Coordinates of C-alpha atoms in Angstrom, one line a residue:
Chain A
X1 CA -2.8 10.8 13.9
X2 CA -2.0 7.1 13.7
X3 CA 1.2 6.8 12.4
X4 CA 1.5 9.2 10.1
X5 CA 4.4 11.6 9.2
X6 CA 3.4 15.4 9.3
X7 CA 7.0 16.3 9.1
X8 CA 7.8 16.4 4.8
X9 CA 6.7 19.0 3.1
X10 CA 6.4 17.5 -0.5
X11 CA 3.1 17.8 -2.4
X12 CA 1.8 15.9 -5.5
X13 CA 1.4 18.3 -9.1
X14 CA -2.1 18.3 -9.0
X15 CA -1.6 18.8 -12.5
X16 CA -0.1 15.5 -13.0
X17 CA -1.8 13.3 -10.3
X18 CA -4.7 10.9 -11.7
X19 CA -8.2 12.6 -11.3
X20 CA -10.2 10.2 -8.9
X21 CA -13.7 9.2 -10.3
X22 CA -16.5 8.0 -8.3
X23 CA -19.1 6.7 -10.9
X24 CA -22.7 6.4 -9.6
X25 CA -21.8 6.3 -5.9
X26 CA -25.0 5.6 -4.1
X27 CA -23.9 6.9 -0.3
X28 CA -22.5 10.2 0.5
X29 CA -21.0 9.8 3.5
X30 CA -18.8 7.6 1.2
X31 CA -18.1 10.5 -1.5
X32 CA -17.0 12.3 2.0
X33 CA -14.9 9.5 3.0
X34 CA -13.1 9.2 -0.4
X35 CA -12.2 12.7 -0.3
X36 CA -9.9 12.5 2.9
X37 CA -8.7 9.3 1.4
X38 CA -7.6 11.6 -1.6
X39 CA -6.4 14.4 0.6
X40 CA -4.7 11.6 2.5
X41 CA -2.2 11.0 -0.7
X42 CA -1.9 14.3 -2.1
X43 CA -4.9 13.8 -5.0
X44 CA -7.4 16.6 -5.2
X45 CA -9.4 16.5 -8.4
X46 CA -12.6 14.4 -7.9
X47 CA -15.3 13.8 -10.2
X48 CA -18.5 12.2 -9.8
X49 CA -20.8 10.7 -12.0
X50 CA -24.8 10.8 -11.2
X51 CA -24.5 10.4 -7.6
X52 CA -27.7 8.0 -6.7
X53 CA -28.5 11.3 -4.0
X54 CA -27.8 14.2 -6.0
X55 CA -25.2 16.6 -5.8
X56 CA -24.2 18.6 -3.6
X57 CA -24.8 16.4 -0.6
X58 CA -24.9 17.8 3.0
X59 CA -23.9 14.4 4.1
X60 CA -21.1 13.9 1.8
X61 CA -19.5 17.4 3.3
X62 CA -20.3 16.2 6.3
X63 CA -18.1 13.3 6.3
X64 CA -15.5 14.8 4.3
X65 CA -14.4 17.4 7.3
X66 CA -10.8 18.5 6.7
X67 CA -11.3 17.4 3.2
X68 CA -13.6 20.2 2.1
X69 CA -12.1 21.3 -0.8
X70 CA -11.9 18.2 -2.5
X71 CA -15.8 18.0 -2.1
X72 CA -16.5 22.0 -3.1
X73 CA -14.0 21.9 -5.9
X74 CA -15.7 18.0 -7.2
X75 CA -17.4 18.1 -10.6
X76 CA -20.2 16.5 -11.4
X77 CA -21.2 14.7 -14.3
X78 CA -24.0 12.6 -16.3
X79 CA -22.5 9.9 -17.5
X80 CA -18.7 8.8 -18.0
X81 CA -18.1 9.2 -21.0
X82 CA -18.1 13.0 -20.2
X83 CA -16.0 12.3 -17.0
X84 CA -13.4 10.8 -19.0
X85 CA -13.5 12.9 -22.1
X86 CA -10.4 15.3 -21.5
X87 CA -8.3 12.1 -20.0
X88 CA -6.0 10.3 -22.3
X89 CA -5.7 7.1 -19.7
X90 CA -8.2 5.5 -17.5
X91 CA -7.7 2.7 -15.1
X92 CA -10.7 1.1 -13.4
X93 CA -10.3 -0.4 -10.0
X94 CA -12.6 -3.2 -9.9
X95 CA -12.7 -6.7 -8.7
X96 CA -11.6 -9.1 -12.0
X97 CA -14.2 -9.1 -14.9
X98 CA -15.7 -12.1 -15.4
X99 CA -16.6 -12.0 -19.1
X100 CA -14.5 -10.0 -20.8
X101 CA -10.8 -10.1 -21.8
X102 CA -8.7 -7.0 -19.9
X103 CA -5.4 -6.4 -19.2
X104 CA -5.2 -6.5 -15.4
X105 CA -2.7 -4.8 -13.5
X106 CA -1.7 -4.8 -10.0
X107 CA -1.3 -1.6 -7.4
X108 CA 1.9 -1.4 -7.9
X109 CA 2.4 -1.8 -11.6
X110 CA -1.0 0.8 -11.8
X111 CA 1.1 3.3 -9.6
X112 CA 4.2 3.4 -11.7
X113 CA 2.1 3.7 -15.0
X114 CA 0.1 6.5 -13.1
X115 CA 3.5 8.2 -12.6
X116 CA 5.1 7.6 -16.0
X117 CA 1.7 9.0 -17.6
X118 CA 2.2 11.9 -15.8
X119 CA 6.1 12.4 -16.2
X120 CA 4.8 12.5 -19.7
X121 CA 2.2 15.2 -19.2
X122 CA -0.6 12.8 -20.3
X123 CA -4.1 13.2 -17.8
X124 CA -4.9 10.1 -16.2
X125 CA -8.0 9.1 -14.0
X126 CA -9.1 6.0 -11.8
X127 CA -12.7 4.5 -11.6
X128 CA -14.6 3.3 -8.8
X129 CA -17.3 1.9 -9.6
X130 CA -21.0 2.1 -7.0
X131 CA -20.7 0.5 -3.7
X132 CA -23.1 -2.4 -4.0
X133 CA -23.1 -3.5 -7.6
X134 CA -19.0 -2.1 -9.4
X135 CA -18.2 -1.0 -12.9
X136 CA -20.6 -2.8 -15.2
X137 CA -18.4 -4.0 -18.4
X138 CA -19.7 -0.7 -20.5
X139 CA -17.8 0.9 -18.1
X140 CA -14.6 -1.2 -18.2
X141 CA -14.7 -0.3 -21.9
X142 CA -13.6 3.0 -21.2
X143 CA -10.6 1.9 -19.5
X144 CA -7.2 0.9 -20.6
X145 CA -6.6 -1.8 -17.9
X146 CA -7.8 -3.1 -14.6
X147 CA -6.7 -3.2 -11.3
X148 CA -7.7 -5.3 -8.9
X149 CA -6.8 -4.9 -5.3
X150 CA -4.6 -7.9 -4.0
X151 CA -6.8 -9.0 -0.5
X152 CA -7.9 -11.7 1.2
X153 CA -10.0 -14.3 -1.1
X154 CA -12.3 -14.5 1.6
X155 CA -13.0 -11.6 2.8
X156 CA -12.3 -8.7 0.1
X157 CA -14.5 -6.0 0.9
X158 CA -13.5 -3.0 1.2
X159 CA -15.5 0.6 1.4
X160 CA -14.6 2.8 -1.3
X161 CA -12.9 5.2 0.8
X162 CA -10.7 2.1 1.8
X163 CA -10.1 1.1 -2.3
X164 CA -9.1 5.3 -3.0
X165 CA -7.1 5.0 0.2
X166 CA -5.0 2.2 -1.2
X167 CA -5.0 3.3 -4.8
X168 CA -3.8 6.8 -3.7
X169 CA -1.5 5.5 -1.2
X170 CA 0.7 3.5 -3.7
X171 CA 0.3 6.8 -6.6
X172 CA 1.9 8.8 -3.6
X173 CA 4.0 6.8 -2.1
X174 CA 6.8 7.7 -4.4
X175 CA 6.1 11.7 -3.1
X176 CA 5.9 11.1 0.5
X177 CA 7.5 8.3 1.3
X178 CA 10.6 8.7 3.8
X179 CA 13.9 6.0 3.1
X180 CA 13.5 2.5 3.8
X181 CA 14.9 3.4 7.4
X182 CA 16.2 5.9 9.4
X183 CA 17.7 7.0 12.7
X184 CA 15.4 9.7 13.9
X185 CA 16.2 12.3 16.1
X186 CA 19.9 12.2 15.6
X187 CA 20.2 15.7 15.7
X188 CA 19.7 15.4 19.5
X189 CA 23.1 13.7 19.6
X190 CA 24.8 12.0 17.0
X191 CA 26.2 8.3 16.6
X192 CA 28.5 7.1 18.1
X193 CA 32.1 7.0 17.1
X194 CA 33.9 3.5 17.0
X195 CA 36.8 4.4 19.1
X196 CA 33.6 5.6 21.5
X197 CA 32.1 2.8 21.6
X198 CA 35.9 0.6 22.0
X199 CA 36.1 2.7 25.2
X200 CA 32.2 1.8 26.1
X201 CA 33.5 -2.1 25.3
X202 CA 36.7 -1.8 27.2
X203 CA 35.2 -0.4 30.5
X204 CA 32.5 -2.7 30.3
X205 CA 35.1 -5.5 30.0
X206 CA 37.5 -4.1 32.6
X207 CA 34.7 -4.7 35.3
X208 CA 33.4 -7.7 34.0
X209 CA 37.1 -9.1 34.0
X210 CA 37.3 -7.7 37.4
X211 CA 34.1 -9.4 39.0
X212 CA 35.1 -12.1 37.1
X213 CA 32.2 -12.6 34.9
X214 CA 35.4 -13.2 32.5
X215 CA 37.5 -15.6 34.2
X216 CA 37.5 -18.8 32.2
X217 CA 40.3 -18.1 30.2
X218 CA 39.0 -20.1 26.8
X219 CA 35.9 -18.9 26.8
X220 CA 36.3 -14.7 27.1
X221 CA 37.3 -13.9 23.6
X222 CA 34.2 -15.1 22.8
X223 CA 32.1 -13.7 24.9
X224 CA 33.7 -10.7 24.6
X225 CA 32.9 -10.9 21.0
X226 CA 29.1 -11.6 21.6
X227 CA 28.9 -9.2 23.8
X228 CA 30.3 -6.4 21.1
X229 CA 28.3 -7.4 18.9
X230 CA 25.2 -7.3 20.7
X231 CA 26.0 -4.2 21.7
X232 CA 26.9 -2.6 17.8
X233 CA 23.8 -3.8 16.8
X234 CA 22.3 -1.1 19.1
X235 CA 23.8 1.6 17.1
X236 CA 24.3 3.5 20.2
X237 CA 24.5 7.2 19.9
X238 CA 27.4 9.3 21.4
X239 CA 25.1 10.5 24.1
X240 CA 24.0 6.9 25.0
X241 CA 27.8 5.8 24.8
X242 CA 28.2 7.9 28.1
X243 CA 24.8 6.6 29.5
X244 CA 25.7 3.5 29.4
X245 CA 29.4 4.4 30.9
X246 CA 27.4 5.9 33.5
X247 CA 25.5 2.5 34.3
X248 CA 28.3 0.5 34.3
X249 CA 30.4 2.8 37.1
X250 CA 27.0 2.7 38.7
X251 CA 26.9 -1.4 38.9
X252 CA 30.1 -1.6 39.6
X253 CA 30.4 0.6 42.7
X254 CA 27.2 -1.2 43.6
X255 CA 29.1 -4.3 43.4
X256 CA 32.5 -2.9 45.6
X257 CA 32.2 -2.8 48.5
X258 CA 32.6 0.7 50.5
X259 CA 36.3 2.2 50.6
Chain B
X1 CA -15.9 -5.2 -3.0
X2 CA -14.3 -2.4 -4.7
X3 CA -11.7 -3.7 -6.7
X4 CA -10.6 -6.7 -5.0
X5 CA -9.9 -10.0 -6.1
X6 CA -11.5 -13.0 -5.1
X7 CA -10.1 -15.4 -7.0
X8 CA -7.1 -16.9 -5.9
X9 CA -7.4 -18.4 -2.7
X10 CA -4.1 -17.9 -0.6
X11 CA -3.9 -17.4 3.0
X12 CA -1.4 -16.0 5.5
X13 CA -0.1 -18.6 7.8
X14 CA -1.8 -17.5 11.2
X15 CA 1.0 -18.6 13.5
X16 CA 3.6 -16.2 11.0
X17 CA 1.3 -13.3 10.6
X18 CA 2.0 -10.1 12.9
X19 CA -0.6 -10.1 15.7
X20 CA -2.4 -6.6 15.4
X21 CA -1.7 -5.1 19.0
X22 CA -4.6 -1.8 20.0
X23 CA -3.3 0.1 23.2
X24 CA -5.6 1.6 24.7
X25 CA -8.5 2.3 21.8
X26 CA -11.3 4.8 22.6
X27 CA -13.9 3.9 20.3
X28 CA -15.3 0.0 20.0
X29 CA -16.4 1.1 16.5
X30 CA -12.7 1.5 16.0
X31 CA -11.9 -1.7 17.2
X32 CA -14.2 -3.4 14.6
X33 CA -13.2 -1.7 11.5
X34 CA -9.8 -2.8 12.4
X35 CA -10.3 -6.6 13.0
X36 CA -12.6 -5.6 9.2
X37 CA -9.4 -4.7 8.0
X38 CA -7.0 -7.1 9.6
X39 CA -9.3 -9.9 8.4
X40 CA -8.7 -8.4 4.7
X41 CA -5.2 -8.4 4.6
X42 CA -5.6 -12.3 6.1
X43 CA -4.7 -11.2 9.1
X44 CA -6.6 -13.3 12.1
X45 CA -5.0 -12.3 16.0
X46 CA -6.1 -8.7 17.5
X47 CA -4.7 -8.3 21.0
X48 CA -6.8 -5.2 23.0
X49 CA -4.5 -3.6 25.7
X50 CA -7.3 -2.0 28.2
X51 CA -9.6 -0.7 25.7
X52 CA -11.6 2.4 26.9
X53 CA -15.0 1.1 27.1
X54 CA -14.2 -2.3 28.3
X55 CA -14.4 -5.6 26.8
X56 CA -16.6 -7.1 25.0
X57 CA -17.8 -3.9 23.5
X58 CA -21.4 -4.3 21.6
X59 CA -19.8 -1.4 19.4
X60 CA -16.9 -3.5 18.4
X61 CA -19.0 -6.6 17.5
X62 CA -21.1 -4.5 15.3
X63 CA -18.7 -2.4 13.4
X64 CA -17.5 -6.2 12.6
X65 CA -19.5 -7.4 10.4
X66 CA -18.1 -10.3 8.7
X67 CA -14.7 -10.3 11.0
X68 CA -16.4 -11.8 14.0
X69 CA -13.8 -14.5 14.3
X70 CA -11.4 -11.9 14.6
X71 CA -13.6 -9.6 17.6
X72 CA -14.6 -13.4 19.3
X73 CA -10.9 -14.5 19.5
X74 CA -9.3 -11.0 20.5
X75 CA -7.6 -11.0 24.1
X76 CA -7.9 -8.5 26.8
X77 CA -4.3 -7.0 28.9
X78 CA -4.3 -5.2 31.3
X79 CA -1.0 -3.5 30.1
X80 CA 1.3 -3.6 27.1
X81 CA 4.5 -5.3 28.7
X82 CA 1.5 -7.9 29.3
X83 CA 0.4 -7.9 25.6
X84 CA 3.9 -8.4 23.7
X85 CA 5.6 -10.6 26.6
X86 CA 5.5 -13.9 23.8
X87 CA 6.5 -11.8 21.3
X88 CA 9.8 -11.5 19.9
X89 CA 9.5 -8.7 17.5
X90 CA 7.3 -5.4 18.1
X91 CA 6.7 -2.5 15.5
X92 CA 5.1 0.5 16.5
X93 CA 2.9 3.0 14.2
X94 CA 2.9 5.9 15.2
X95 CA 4.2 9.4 14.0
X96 CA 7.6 10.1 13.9
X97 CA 8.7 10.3 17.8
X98 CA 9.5 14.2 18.5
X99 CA 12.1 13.3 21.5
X100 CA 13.2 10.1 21.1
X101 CA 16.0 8.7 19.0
X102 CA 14.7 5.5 17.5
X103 CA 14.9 3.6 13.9
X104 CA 12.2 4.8 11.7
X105 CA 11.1 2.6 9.0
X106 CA 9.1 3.0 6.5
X107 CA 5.9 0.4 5.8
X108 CA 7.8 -1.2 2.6
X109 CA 10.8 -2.1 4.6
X110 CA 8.5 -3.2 8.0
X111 CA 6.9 -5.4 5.6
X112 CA 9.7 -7.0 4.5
X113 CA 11.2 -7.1 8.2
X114 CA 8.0 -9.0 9.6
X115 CA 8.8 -11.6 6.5
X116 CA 11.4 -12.0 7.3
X117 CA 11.4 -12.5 10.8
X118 CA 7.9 -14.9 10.3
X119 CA 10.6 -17.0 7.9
X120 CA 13.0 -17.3 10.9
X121 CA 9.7 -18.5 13.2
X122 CA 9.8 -15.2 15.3
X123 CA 6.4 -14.0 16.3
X124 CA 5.8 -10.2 16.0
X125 CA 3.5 -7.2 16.8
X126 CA 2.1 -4.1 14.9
X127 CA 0.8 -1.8 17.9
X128 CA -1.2 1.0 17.5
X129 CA -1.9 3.5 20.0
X130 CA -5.2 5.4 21.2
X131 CA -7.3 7.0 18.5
X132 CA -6.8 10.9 19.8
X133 CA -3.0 10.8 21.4
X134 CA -1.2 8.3 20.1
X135 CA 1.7 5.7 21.8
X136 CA 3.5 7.3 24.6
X137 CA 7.2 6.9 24.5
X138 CA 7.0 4.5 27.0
X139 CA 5.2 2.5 24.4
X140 CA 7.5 3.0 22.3
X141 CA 9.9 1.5 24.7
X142 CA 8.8 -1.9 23.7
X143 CA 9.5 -1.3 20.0
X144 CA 12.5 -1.9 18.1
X145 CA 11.4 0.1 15.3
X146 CA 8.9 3.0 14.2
X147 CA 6.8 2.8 11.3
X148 CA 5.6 6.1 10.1
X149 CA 3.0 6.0 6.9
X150 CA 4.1 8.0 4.5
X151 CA 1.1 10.3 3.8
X152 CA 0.5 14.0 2.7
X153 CA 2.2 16.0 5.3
X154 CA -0.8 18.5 5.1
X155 CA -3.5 16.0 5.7
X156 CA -2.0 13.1 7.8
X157 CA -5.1 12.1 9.6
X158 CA -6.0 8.4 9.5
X159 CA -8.6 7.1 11.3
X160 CA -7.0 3.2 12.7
X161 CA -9.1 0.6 10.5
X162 CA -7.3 3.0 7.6
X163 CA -4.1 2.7 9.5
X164 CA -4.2 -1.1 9.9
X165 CA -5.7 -1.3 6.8
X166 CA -2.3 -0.1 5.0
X167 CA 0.2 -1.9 7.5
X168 CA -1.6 -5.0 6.9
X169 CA -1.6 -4.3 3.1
X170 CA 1.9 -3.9 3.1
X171 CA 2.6 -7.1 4.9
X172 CA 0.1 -9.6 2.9
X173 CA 0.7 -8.0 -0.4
X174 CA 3.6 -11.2 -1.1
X175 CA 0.7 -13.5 -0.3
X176 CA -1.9 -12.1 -2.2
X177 CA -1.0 -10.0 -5.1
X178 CA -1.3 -11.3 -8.8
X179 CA 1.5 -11.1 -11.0
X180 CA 2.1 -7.0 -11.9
X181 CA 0.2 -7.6 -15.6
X182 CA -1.9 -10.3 -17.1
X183 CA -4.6 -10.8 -19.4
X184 CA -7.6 -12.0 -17.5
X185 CA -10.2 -14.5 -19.2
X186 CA -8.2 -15.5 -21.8
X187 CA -9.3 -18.6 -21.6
X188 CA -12.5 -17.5 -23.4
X189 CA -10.2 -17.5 -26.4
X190 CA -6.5 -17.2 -27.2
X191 CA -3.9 -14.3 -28.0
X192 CA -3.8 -14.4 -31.8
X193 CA -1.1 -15.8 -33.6
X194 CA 1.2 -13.5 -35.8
X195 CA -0.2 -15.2 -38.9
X196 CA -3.7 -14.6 -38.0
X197 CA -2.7 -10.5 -37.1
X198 CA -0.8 -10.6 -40.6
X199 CA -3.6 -12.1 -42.3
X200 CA -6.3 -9.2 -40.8
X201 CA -3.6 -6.5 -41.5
X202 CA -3.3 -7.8 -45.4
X203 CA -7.3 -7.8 -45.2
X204 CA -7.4 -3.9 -43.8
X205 CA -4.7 -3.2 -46.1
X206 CA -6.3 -4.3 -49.5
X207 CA -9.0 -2.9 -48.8
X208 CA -7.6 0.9 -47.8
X209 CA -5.9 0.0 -51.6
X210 CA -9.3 -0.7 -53.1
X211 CA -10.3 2.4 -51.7
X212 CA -7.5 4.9 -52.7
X213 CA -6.5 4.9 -48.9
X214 CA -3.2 4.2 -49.4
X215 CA -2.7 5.6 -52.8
X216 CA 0.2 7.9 -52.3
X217 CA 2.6 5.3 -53.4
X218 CA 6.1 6.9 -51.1
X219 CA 3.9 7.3 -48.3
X220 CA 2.1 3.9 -48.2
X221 CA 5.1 2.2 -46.6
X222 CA 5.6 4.5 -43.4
X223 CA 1.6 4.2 -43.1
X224 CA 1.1 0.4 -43.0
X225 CA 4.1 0.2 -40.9
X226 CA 2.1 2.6 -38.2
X227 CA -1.7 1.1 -38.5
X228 CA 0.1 -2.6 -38.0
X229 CA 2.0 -0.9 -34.9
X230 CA -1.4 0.3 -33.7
X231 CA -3.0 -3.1 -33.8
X232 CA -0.1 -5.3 -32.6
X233 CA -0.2 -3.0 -29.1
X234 CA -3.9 -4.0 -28.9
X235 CA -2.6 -7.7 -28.1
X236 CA -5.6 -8.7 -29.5
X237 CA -7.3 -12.3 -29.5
X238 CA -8.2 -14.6 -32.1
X239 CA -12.0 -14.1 -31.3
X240 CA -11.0 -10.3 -32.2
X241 CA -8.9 -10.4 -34.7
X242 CA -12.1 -12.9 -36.5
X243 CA -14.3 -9.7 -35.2
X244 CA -12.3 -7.0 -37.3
X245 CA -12.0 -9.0 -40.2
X246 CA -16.1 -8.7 -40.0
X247 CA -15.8 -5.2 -39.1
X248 CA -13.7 -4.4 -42.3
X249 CA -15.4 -6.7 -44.6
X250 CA -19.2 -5.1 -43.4
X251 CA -17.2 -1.3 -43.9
X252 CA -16.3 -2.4 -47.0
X253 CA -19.3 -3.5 -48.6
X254 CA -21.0 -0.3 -47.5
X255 CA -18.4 1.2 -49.5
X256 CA -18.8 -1.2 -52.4
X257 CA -22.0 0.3 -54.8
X258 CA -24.2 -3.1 -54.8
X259 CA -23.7 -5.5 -57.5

């Protein structure tokens, strides 16, 4: 619901998107969670490694509703060295290791080698690591670099649905996102043509020189000017072009008195 | 904790940062993961426009757990003109408007409009409207553009924490986010000089001689050039280059029948 657009019908390859692996998550409702994170972003294939509660877990379907295939079609395995086997690149999100030297990557930077992995047909994965403790640094060693989730310093948690969320948002965004701006709707109308809004401009200006809004002689180019540009800026369409015509006459005959 | 960073310690200016506007939530659980969420992305000023269950909400507080600044200093309106009437700027998130012609941007370039408009001191708004419905297009009224998350068309549903969680990733992502690749704890040791790589590749290399490795005199070229390739992409460190030098040495002796 909130804010989202329902309206593009792209899809991500699930051949090609990174697999999504959850390694020793201890909460199910959190396995759940992840899943419509994934299904959020167009990423399918999740693999878990020795959930703490087993596998299958009611609870993890339970909190995964809308998301249930990701959960029926997850794979589970007993360490990750066989979660990772058929993957030729890992990435780990984790917070920064401590004691050991990584290359560390940010969302972005992970997202576009994600994609160029795939436009080469090479597997790739991400790691989460369990909610309460992260990847230890055996872990890390099956990765290829880290990323680490640009937050607030003081106060950086996240849940791990909220880490696959933002992982999978910036893998997708390239597939779903819309252009950097719009007009929407347009096909009710369309915009309006300059010599539309000239006549919009030049009514507007015939009152107001009438009322004489417009009378100091020095000063009405530029206000007229102003007032143009104020009103470009609106990007009227055609259909408000005659609204707005409308509200003028209407103010004005307002103004007149009776015939 | 997942995969955030914790180390660098930069914070969003409060009186530039996009107040977080909630019309009309339902759930006070809602309300708490969001200020959870605003309060990662370094955002500090929730503003609550008639909240369903009233306000305080005990629900609110405790799905807060670590952002009570953020729950104690939200204000109550009684209606949205109420809300944004000191605000210059408003953005609303919401799906794309069905009947409405309106500017619809997407959550890169809202980002990059709040900047901007925080770099010109204008104070702005991201509202968000009730959990099950959505702004009304009188909300939308009050907005001079729509951001629309770009998600998978055929799973769209966010829950708000999630969706104030992205806007607010978006926004802080300038202040936060570490360069797009780095080495982390280098300062354990040091990327390895050329001579020192030269000197473990002319240590591997007399070895694979020794041992008939590299024997095929027109081929031995084409294969040192590739296993010196390999190792420079490894950007190893001193501290590892001096650990293969002990890893060939110890292969080598095994190798060697003993004296």
């Amino acid at each position: 619901m909130a804010g989202t657009d329902r309206s593009r019908a792209v899809s991500v390859d699930a051949a090609l998107a990174p697999v999504i692996i959850l390694v020793r998550p201890q909460l199910g409702e959190n396995i759940g969670t992840a899943a419509r994170a994934m299904l959020n972003c167009g990423l399918s294939e999740l693999r878990l490694v020795s959930p703490r509660d087993g596998w299958p877990d009611a609870k993890a379907h339970a909190a995964a509703s809308g998301a249930d295939s990701v959960i029926d079609q997850a794979k589970l395995y007993a360490d990750l060295p066989a979660a990772v086997a058929d993957l030729q690149r890992v990435i780990a999100c984790t917070a920064r290791p401590r004691d050991m030297v990584h290359r560390l990557i940010a969302p972005e930077k992970a997202a576009a080698e994600l994609r160029a992995w795939a436009a080469r047909g090479e597997r790739s994965g991400v790691m989460f690591g369990p909610e309460r403790s992260g990847l230890t640094n055996e872990d890390l060693g099956m990765a290829e670099a880290i990323l680490t989730i640009p937050l607030n310093p003081a106060y950086a948690s996240l849940n791990l649905a909220q880490a696959v969320l933002l992982v999978g948002y910036e893998f997708s965004r390239s597939h779903f996102e819309a252009p950097a701006e719009q007009m929407v709707n347009n096909e009710l109308t369309r915009p309006a043509t300059k010599e539309e809004l000239t006549g919009l401009f030049e009514h507007l200006e015939r009152e107001l020189d009438e009322s004489g809004f417009l009378r100091i002689k020095e000063k009405r180019p530029s206000m007229v000017r102003n007032i143009r540009s104020a009103l470009q800026r609106a990007q009227m369409t055609e259909q408000e072009v005659r609204t707005f015509h409308g509200i003028i006459k209407e103010l004005s005959q307002k103004r007149k008195p009776p015939a």
